[in-house]
Amino acid sequence: MRPKNVDRQTSGCFGGFKLRSFVSGKQKQGNEKLPASREGDEKVLAPSRDFDFGIPSEWGLSLEQSSFDSSLPPYTTLVDASKSSAAEQTISRVLDELESELHELSMKIHDHPEIAFQERYARDTLTAFMHRHKFHVTSGYLGLETAWRAEYSYGRGGKVIGINSEMDALKGIGHACGHNLIAASGCGIAVALKVALETHDIPGKIILLGTPAEEGGGGKIILLQRGGYDEMDFCLMSHPGPGPLNSFDIGSTTAVLTFEVEYLGKGAHAGAAPWEGINALDAAFLAYSSLSVLRQQMKPTHRSHGIVQGQDWISNVIPDNARLRWQVRAPTYDELVVLAERVRKCFEAAALATGCTVKIDQDSKLPYYELKNNPILARIFSGIVRTQYGHSVRTNGSAASTDFTCQLCTHCILYPQNLMEMMNFSERCKLHQLATLHFEYWTLRLLSYLVLRGRPKGQQRT
Ligand SMILES: [Zn+2]
C-alpha cells in the first residue's frame, strides 16, 4: 500500500543505489588493507571496486595489532575466552526466545510509519519493550522529543556498549528503508547482551539510543553534539539494504550535502507586461539545466539531484519566487566540497542571467560524512559470515548516506549489508579509547546472527 503525503525528498540513507564497479575485473589480492577513503582520488575510488573476499584468508583473520594502522584504538581482551564462548550461546538462546517478540515489534513500527522527528509511536512502543526487559528508560533524550535512551548496568567497570535503533520512515513510502528492522534489532541486541552480562558475570553497561530523523534530520549528529555518545566505548547499529542474496557489503556510503536555494524575482502579467517581470522560475530552470550539463563532467561516483518548488504560481503571472532543494553526494566529504562549489556556481549563474536575487543555504551544520569502515571489525565480520554462514562479503559500497558518520568517528564504522537482512554496525570510538576484541567479536557474532535470523516474517523487500 502506498502511504499518503508523498514527498520524495529522500535523503539520509535512503535514496541511493549500489555504486557499480567501474574498475571492472580487478580482484583484490592478498592481504591488502581495507581501502582508506581520505587519501586522494585513487583511494577514494577503492570502495567501488568489485571484489569478493574469496577465501577467508584473504581477509587474513589474523588480528595482530601490529598489522593495523597505529592510529586505531588499542584492542584488549575484556571477556575471558571461556566466558566468551558460553556468552555466545546465551545470546543465541535469548535471540531464539525473543524472535517472535522482535518480529512483532518490527511490524508494529512498520505499520505505523512516522517521519523524521515525529516518531512518537515508535518511541513509545520501543521504550515500553525496553522497560519490560528491565532497562532504565529516558524519553525525550537530550532535548529531542522522540529520542530516547535505555540503559542497563551490570557489576562495576567494564565497557560501555552503545547501540542505535533508528525509527523514522519516509514520506510517501513508509519504512522502505527498513528502519523498523533497525529499531527491533537494536532492542534485540541490547536485551541479549544484558542477559549475557548477567548470566556470565561480565561487568559492563549497555546504552541503547533511539535515534530520530536519520532521513535528513541528522538525529545522531545532534545527539553526538550534545554528548549522547560520550560515555560509550563503542557503538553498534544495523541496517538492511539491497544486494545479492547470501552476500554482505562492508563498503562505504557517500557523504551528502543539501542546498536550499531560493530565487526572488518580480511578478508581472505574463501577457500584458512580461518585460516588467523578473522570472524566478526561469532562474530555477537555468540552474537545473546547468546542473544537468555539469553531470557530464562529474565522476561516476558523484550524485547531483533535486527538485523545483514554487509558491502561488499561475501560468499568466511571471513567477516572483522559486526554490530548489538540491543534494550532492560523493564518496568522501573532501570530494563533496569540491563538487558542491561547482554546483553552487550553477545556482549563482542562473541568478546572474535572469536578474534574480538568490539565497543559497548549504547545510554545513549537519553534513553526513562518508562511512569509514573499521578494518579490524571488517575482518572479523567477514570471517564470521563466511565461515559460520557461508556468505560472501564485498566492499562495493553504496551511494546512499547515513547520519551515523562524523569526523569524530573516523575509522570506527563497519557497514555490512545483505538484501533485506543487511546489517550495518558501527563502532563509535571515544577518541580512540576502546574496546575489546573479544567483546567486539562476540557482539559481531550476535549481529551476524541477527542479520541472518532477525528479519521479520512477512516484510517484503522494497
Ligand atoms: Zn535507512
Coordinates of C-alpha atoms and ligand atoms in Angstrom, one line a residue:
M1 CA 0.0 0.0 0.0
R2 CA 1.3 3.4 -0.8
P3 CA 1.0 5.8 2.1
K4 CA -0.3 9.3 1.5
N5 CA 1.6 12.6 1.7
V6 CA 4.0 11.7 -0.9
D7 CA 7.2 13.6 -0.6
R8 CA 10.2 12.2 -2.4
Q9 CA 12.7 14.4 -0.7
T10 CA 14.6 11.4 0.4
S11 CA 18.0 12.0 1.9
G12 CA 19.9 10.2 4.6
C13 CA 20.5 6.6 4.0
F14 CA 17.5 6.1 1.7
G15 CA 17.5 7.0 -2.0
G16 CA 20.9 5.7 -3.0
F17 CA 21.6 2.7 -5.0
K18 CA 24.6 0.5 -5.2
L19 CA 27.7 2.0 -6.5
R20 CA 28.6 0.0 -9.6
S21 CA 32.1 -1.0 -10.1
F22 CA 33.8 0.9 -12.8
V23 CA 37.2 -0.7 -12.1
S24 CA 35.9 -3.9 -13.6
G25 CA 37.7 -7.2 -13.4
K26 CA 40.1 -6.1 -10.7
Q27 CA 40.0 -8.6 -7.9
K28 CA 41.5 -7.6 -4.5
Q29 CA 44.6 -9.7 -3.9
G30 CA 46.5 -11.0 -1.0
N31 CA 46.5 -9.1 2.2
E32 CA 45.6 -5.6 1.0
K33 CA 44.2 -3.5 3.7
L34 CA 40.7 -2.2 3.5
P35 CA 40.6 0.9 1.3
A36 CA 41.1 4.2 3.0
S37 CA 38.8 6.9 1.9
R38 CA 40.6 10.1 2.5
E39 CA 43.8 9.5 0.7
G40 CA 43.1 11.1 -2.7
D41 CA 41.0 10.2 -5.6
E42 CA 42.6 6.8 -6.4
K43 CA 42.0 5.6 -2.9
V44 CA 38.6 7.2 -2.9
L45 CA 37.6 5.0 -5.8
A46 CA 38.7 1.9 -3.9
P47 CA 35.4 1.3 -2.1
S48 CA 33.8 0.9 -5.5
R49 CA 36.0 -2.0 -6.5
D50 CA 34.1 -5.1 -7.4
F51 CA 35.8 -7.8 -5.5
D52 CA 35.0 -10.6 -3.2
F53 CA 36.9 -11.6 -0.2
G54 CA 37.4 -15.0 -1.7
I55 CA 38.8 -17.4 0.8
P56 CA 38.7 -16.2 4.4
S57 CA 42.5 -16.0 4.5
E58 CA 42.2 -13.1 2.1
W59 CA 40.9 -11.1 4.9
G60 CA 43.6 -12.6 7.0
L61 CA 41.7 -13.4 10.1
S62 CA 45.0 -12.7 11.8
L63 CA 44.1 -9.9 14.2
E64 CA 47.5 -8.9 15.4
Q65 CA 47.5 -5.3 16.4
S66 CA 50.8 -4.7 14.6
S67 CA 49.1 -5.3 11.3
F68 CA 46.8 -2.3 11.7
D69 CA 47.0 1.4 11.5
S70 CA 48.8 2.7 14.5
S71 CA 46.1 5.4 14.9
L72 CA 43.5 2.7 15.5
P73 CA 42.3 2.3 19.1
P74 CA 44.1 -0.3 21.2
Y75 CA 42.3 -3.6 21.4
T76 CA 42.5 -5.6 24.6
T77 CA 40.6 -8.6 25.8
L78 CA 37.8 -8.0 28.2
V79 CA 35.9 -11.2 28.2
D80 CA 37.7 -14.4 29.2
A81 CA 37.8 -16.8 26.3
S82 CA 35.9 -19.4 28.1
K83 CA 33.2 -16.9 29.0
S84 CA 33.0 -15.6 25.5
S85 CA 32.0 -18.9 24.1
A86 CA 29.4 -19.5 26.7
A87 CA 28.1 -16.0 26.3
E88 CA 27.7 -16.5 22.6
Q89 CA 25.5 -19.5 23.3
T90 CA 23.5 -17.4 25.7
I91 CA 23.0 -14.7 23.1
S92 CA 21.8 -17.3 20.6
R93 CA 19.4 -18.8 23.1
V94 CA 18.0 -15.4 24.1
L95 CA 17.5 -14.4 20.5
D96 CA 15.7 -17.6 19.8
E97 CA 13.4 -16.8 22.6
L98 CA 12.9 -13.2 21.5
E99 CA 12.3 -13.9 17.9
S100 CA 8.6 -13.6 17.9
E101 CA 8.7 -10.5 20.1
L102 CA 11.2 -8.8 17.9
H103 CA 9.1 -9.7 14.9
E104 CA 6.0 -8.2 16.4
L105 CA 8.0 -5.1 17.5
S106 CA 9.3 -4.6 14.0
M107 CA 6.0 -5.0 12.3
K108 CA 4.3 -2.6 14.7
I109 CA 6.8 0.1 13.7
H110 CA 6.5 -0.9 10.1
D111 CA 2.7 -0.5 10.2
H112 CA 2.9 3.0 11.8
P113 CA 5.4 4.9 9.7
E114 CA 6.4 8.2 11.1
I115 CA 8.7 10.7 9.5
A116 CA 11.7 12.5 11.0
F117 CA 11.3 13.9 14.5
Q118 CA 7.7 12.6 14.7
E119 CA 8.5 9.1 15.8
R120 CA 6.2 9.2 18.8
Y121 CA 4.6 5.8 18.3
A122 CA 7.9 4.2 17.7
R123 CA 9.4 5.8 20.7
D124 CA 6.6 4.7 23.0
T125 CA 6.5 1.2 21.6
L126 CA 10.2 0.6 21.7
T127 CA 10.7 2.2 25.2
A128 CA 7.9 0.1 26.5
F129 CA 9.6 -3.0 25.2
M130 CA 12.9 -2.0 26.8
H131 CA 11.2 -1.1 30.1
R132 CA 9.6 -4.6 30.1
H133 CA 13.1 -6.0 29.8
K134 CA 14.3 -4.1 32.8
F135 CA 16.2 -1.3 31.2
H136 CA 16.2 2.2 32.7
V137 CA 14.5 4.3 30.1
T138 CA 14.7 8.1 29.4
S139 CA 12.3 9.6 26.8
G140 CA 13.0 12.9 25.1
Y141 CA 16.7 12.3 25.4
L142 CA 18.9 15.4 25.2
G143 CA 16.2 17.7 24.2
L144 CA 14.9 15.7 21.2
E145 CA 11.3 14.8 21.9
T146 CA 11.4 11.4 20.0
A147 CA 14.9 10.4 21.1
W148 CA 15.3 8.0 23.9
R149 CA 17.8 6.1 25.9
A150 CA 17.6 2.7 27.5
E151 CA 20.3 1.7 29.9
Y152 CA 21.4 -1.3 31.9
S153 CA 24.5 -1.8 34.0
Y154 CA 25.9 -5.0 35.4
G155 CA 28.6 -5.1 38.0
R156 CA 31.3 -2.4 38.3
G157 CA 33.5 -1.3 35.5
G158 CA 33.6 -3.0 32.1
K159 CA 32.9 -1.5 28.8
V160 CA 30.0 0.8 27.8
I161 CA 28.4 -0.6 24.7
G162 CA 26.3 1.7 22.6
I163 CA 23.6 0.6 20.2
N164 CA 21.5 2.7 17.8
S165 CA 17.9 2.0 17.0
E166 CA 16.7 4.1 14.1
M167 CA 13.0 4.7 13.9
D168 CA 12.0 7.2 11.1
A169 CA 10.1 6.4 7.9
L170 CA 9.9 8.2 4.6
K171 CA 7.0 10.4 3.4
G172 CA 5.0 8.5 0.8
I173 CA 6.9 5.2 1.1
G174 CA 6.8 4.4 4.7
H175 CA 9.5 2.1 6.0
A176 CA 11.0 1.4 2.6
C177 CA 14.4 2.0 4.2
G178 CA 13.8 -0.7 6.8
H179 CA 14.4 1.4 9.9
N180 CA 11.8 -0.7 11.7
L181 CA 14.2 -3.6 11.4
I182 CA 17.0 -1.4 12.8
A183 CA 14.8 -0.5 15.7
A184 CA 13.9 -4.0 16.5
S185 CA 17.3 -5.5 16.1
G186 CA 18.8 -2.8 18.3
C187 CA 16.4 -3.8 21.0
G188 CA 17.2 -7.5 20.5
I189 CA 20.9 -6.8 20.7
A190 CA 20.6 -4.9 23.9
V191 CA 18.4 -7.4 25.6
A192 CA 20.5 -10.4 24.6
L193 CA 23.7 -8.6 25.8
K194 CA 22.0 -7.8 29.1
V195 CA 21.2 -11.5 29.7
A196 CA 24.7 -12.5 28.7
L197 CA 26.3 -10.0 31.1
E198 CA 24.1 -11.3 33.9
T199 CA 24.5 -14.9 33.2
H200 CA 28.2 -14.9 32.8
D201 CA 29.1 -12.3 35.4
I202 CA 30.6 -9.9 32.9
P203 CA 30.6 -6.3 34.1
G204 CA 29.5 -3.6 31.7
K205 CA 26.9 -1.1 30.7
I206 CA 24.6 -1.2 27.7
I207 CA 23.2 2.1 26.3
L208 CA 20.6 1.7 23.6
L209 CA 19.7 5.0 21.9
G210 CA 16.5 5.6 20.0
T211 CA 17.8 7.9 17.3
P212 CA 15.3 10.0 15.4
A213 CA 15.4 11.6 12.0
E214 CA 18.1 9.7 10.1
E215 CA 16.4 10.7 6.9
G216 CA 17.6 14.3 6.5
G217 CA 17.4 15.4 10.1
G218 CA 20.8 14.2 11.3
G219 CA 19.4 12.9 14.6
K220 CA 22.6 11.1 15.5
I221 CA 24.7 14.1 14.8
I222 CA 22.6 16.2 17.1
L223 CA 22.8 13.6 19.8
L224 CA 26.6 13.3 19.2
Q225 CA 26.9 17.1 19.5
R226 CA 25.0 17.0 22.8
G227 CA 27.1 14.3 24.3
G228 CA 24.8 11.3 23.7
Y229 CA 27.7 9.1 22.7
D230 CA 30.4 10.4 25.0
E231 CA 30.0 7.6 27.6
M232 CA 30.2 4.8 25.1
D233 CA 33.3 2.9 24.3
F234 CA 31.9 1.8 21.1
C235 CA 28.5 1.7 19.4
L236 CA 26.8 -0.7 17.1
M237 CA 23.8 -0.5 14.7
S238 CA 22.3 -2.4 11.9
H239 CA 20.8 -1.5 8.5
P240 CA 19.0 -3.5 5.9
G241 CA 19.6 -2.8 2.3
P242 CA 19.8 -4.1 -1.3
G243 CA 22.3 -6.6 -2.6
P244 CA 22.8 -10.1 -3.8
L245 CA 21.4 -12.9 -1.8
N246 CA 23.9 -14.6 0.6
S247 CA 26.3 -11.7 0.5
F248 CA 27.2 -8.7 2.6
D249 CA 28.8 -5.4 1.7
I250 CA 31.0 -3.5 4.1
G251 CA 31.8 -0.8 1.7
S252 CA 31.4 2.9 2.4
T253 CA 28.5 5.2 1.9
T254 CA 28.6 8.6 0.4
A255 CA 28.9 12.0 2.0
V256 CA 25.9 14.2 1.2
L257 CA 25.2 17.9 1.3
T258 CA 21.9 19.6 0.9
F259 CA 21.3 23.0 -0.7
E260 CA 18.2 25.1 -0.2
V261 CA 18.2 27.7 -2.9
E262 CA 15.6 30.5 -3.2
Y263 CA 15.3 32.8 -6.2
L264 CA 13.4 36.0 -5.8
G265 CA 12.3 38.0 -8.9
K266 CA 9.4 40.3 -9.7
G267 CA 5.9 39.4 -10.6
A268 CA 4.2 40.8 -13.7
H269 CA 1.4 39.9 -16.0
A270 CA 2.8 37.4 -18.5
G271 CA 0.6 38.7 -21.3
A272 CA 0.2 42.4 -20.7
A273 CA 3.6 43.4 -19.4
P274 CA 6.1 40.5 -19.2
W275 CA 9.0 42.9 -19.6
E276 CA 8.2 44.3 -16.2
G277 CA 8.8 41.0 -14.6
I278 CA 11.9 39.2 -13.3
N279 CA 11.3 35.5 -13.7
A280 CA 12.4 33.4 -10.8
L281 CA 11.2 30.2 -12.4
D282 CA 13.5 30.9 -15.3
A283 CA 16.3 31.1 -12.8
A284 CA 15.4 27.8 -11.3
F285 CA 15.3 26.1 -14.7
L286 CA 18.5 27.7 -15.9
A287 CA 20.1 26.3 -12.7
Y288 CA 18.5 23.0 -13.4
S289 CA 19.9 23.0 -17.0
S290 CA 23.3 24.0 -15.8
L291 CA 23.3 21.2 -13.2
S292 CA 22.2 18.7 -15.9
V293 CA 25.1 19.8 -18.1
L294 CA 27.5 19.6 -15.2
R295 CA 26.7 15.9 -14.7
Q296 CA 28.7 15.1 -17.9
Q297 CA 31.8 16.3 -16.1
M298 CA 31.1 14.6 -12.8
K299 CA 32.7 11.4 -11.7
P300 CA 30.5 8.2 -11.9
T301 CA 30.6 8.0 -8.2
H302 CA 29.2 11.5 -7.7
R303 CA 25.5 12.3 -7.5
S304 CA 23.5 15.5 -8.1
H305 CA 19.7 15.5 -7.7
G306 CA 16.9 17.7 -6.6
I307 CA 13.5 19.3 -7.2
V308 CA 12.0 22.7 -8.0
Q309 CA 9.3 24.2 -5.9
G310 CA 7.3 27.4 -6.0
Q311 CA 4.5 29.3 -4.2
D312 CA 1.4 30.8 -5.8
W313 CA 2.5 30.1 -9.3
I314 CA -0.1 30.6 -12.0
S315 CA 0.5 30.4 -15.7
N316 CA -0.3 34.0 -16.6
V317 CA 1.9 35.6 -14.0
I318 CA 5.7 35.8 -14.1
P319 CA 6.7 33.8 -11.0
D320 CA 8.5 36.0 -8.5
N321 CA 9.8 33.0 -6.5
A322 CA 11.2 29.6 -7.0
R323 CA 13.1 27.2 -4.8
L324 CA 15.4 24.3 -5.4
R325 CA 16.1 21.6 -2.9
W326 CA 19.3 20.1 -4.2
Q327 CA 21.6 17.4 -2.9
V328 CA 25.1 16.3 -3.9
R329 CA 26.9 13.2 -2.9
A330 CA 30.4 12.0 -3.3
P331 CA 32.5 9.1 -1.9
T332 CA 34.2 11.4 0.5
Y333 CA 33.4 14.7 2.1
D334 CA 36.6 16.2 0.7
E335 CA 35.4 15.4 -2.8
L336 CA 32.0 16.6 -1.9
V337 CA 33.2 20.0 -1.0
V338 CA 34.8 20.4 -4.5
L339 CA 31.6 19.2 -6.2
A340 CA 29.5 21.4 -4.1
E341 CA 31.4 24.5 -5.1
R342 CA 30.7 23.7 -8.8
V343 CA 27.1 23.2 -8.1
R344 CA 26.9 26.5 -6.2
K345 CA 28.2 28.3 -9.3
C346 CA 25.3 26.9 -11.3
F347 CA 22.9 28.5 -8.8
E348 CA 24.7 31.8 -8.9
A349 CA 25.0 31.9 -12.7
A350 CA 21.2 31.4 -13.1
A351 CA 20.6 34.4 -10.8
L352 CA 23.0 36.5 -12.8
A353 CA 21.4 35.6 -16.1
T354 CA 17.9 36.4 -15.0
G355 CA 18.4 39.3 -12.7
C356 CA 17.0 37.5 -9.7
T357 CA 18.4 37.6 -6.3
V358 CA 19.4 34.2 -4.8
K359 CA 19.8 32.9 -1.3
I360 CA 21.8 29.7 -1.0
D361 CA 21.7 27.8 2.2
Q362 CA 24.1 24.9 2.5
D363 CA 23.5 22.6 5.4
S364 CA 27.1 22.8 6.6
K365 CA 26.0 22.4 10.2
L366 CA 24.8 18.8 9.7
P367 CA 26.8 17.2 6.8
Y368 CA 26.7 13.5 6.5
Y369 CA 30.2 12.2 6.1
E370 CA 31.2 9.1 4.3
L371 CA 31.2 5.9 6.3
K372 CA 34.6 4.8 7.4
N373 CA 34.9 1.1 8.0
N374 CA 37.0 -0.2 10.8
P375 CA 39.3 -2.8 9.2
I376 CA 39.6 -4.9 12.3
L377 CA 35.8 -5.2 12.6
A378 CA 35.6 -5.8 8.8
R379 CA 38.0 -8.7 9.1
I380 CA 36.2 -10.2 12.0
F381 CA 32.8 -9.8 10.4
S382 CA 33.8 -11.2 7.1
G383 CA 35.4 -14.2 8.8
I384 CA 32.2 -14.9 10.8
V385 CA 29.7 -14.6 7.9
R386 CA 31.9 -16.6 5.6
T387 CA 32.9 -19.4 8.0
Q388 CA 29.7 -19.7 10.0
Y389 CA 27.1 -18.8 7.5
G390 CA 28.8 -19.3 4.1
H391 CA 28.0 -15.8 2.9
S392 CA 30.4 -13.7 0.9
V393 CA 31.5 -10.1 1.8
R394 CA 32.1 -7.4 -0.6
T395 CA 33.2 -3.8 -0.4
N396 CA 31.3 -2.2 -3.3
G397 CA 29.7 0.3 -1.0
S398 CA 26.5 2.3 -1.5
A399 CA 25.6 5.7 -3.0
A400 CA 23.2 6.1 -0.1
S401 CA 24.3 8.1 3.0
T402 CA 23.9 7.9 6.8
D403 CA 24.0 10.2 9.7
F404 CA 26.0 7.7 11.7
T405 CA 29.1 9.3 10.4
C406 CA 31.1 12.2 11.6
Q407 CA 34.6 13.4 11.8
L408 CA 35.0 12.1 15.3
C409 CA 34.0 8.6 14.2
T410 CA 36.9 8.1 11.8
H411 CA 37.8 4.5 11.1
C412 CA 35.2 3.2 13.6
I413 CA 32.4 2.1 11.4
L414 CA 31.5 -1.1 9.5
Y415 CA 28.6 -1.3 7.1
P416 CA 27.8 -4.9 6.1
Q417 CA 24.6 -5.3 4.1
N418 CA 22.7 -8.2 2.8
L419 CA 19.4 -7.9 0.8
M420 CA 16.7 -7.2 3.3
E421 CA 18.9 -8.6 6.1
M422 CA 21.7 -6.2 5.6
M423 CA 23.4 -5.2 8.8
N424 CA 25.3 -2.1 9.4
F425 CA 27.1 -2.0 12.7
S426 CA 29.4 0.6 13.7
E427 CA 31.9 1.2 16.4
R428 CA 32.0 4.7 17.6
C429 CA 35.2 5.1 19.4
K430 CA 35.5 7.8 22.1
L431 CA 38.6 9.3 20.6
H432 CA 40.4 6.0 20.3
Q433 CA 39.7 4.6 23.7
L434 CA 38.0 1.3 23.3
A435 CA 37.1 -1.7 23.3
T436 CA 37.8 -5.3 23.4
L437 CA 38.5 -7.5 20.6
H438 CA 36.8 -10.3 22.3
F439 CA 33.8 -8.3 23.2
E440 CA 33.5 -7.0 19.6
Y441 CA 34.0 -10.4 18.2
W442 CA 31.3 -11.6 20.5
T443 CA 28.9 -8.8 19.5
L444 CA 29.7 -9.3 15.9
R445 CA 28.6 -12.9 16.2
L446 CA 25.4 -11.6 17.7
L447 CA 24.9 -9.2 14.8
S448 CA 25.6 -11.8 12.3
Y449 CA 23.0 -13.9 13.9
L450 CA 20.5 -11.1 13.7
V451 CA 21.4 -10.5 10.1
L452 CA 20.6 -14.0 9.2
R453 CA 17.7 -14.7 11.5
G454 CA 16.3 -11.3 12.6
R455 CA 14.3 -10.5 9.5
P456 CA 10.7 -10.4 10.5
K457 CA 8.5 -12.7 8.5
G458 CA 6.1 -11.0 6.2
Q459 CA 8.0 -7.9 5.4
Q460 CA 8.7 -7.9 1.7
R461 CA 11.7 -6.4 0.0
T462 CA 11.0 -2.9 -1.0
Ligands
ZN1 ZN 17.9 3.9 6.3

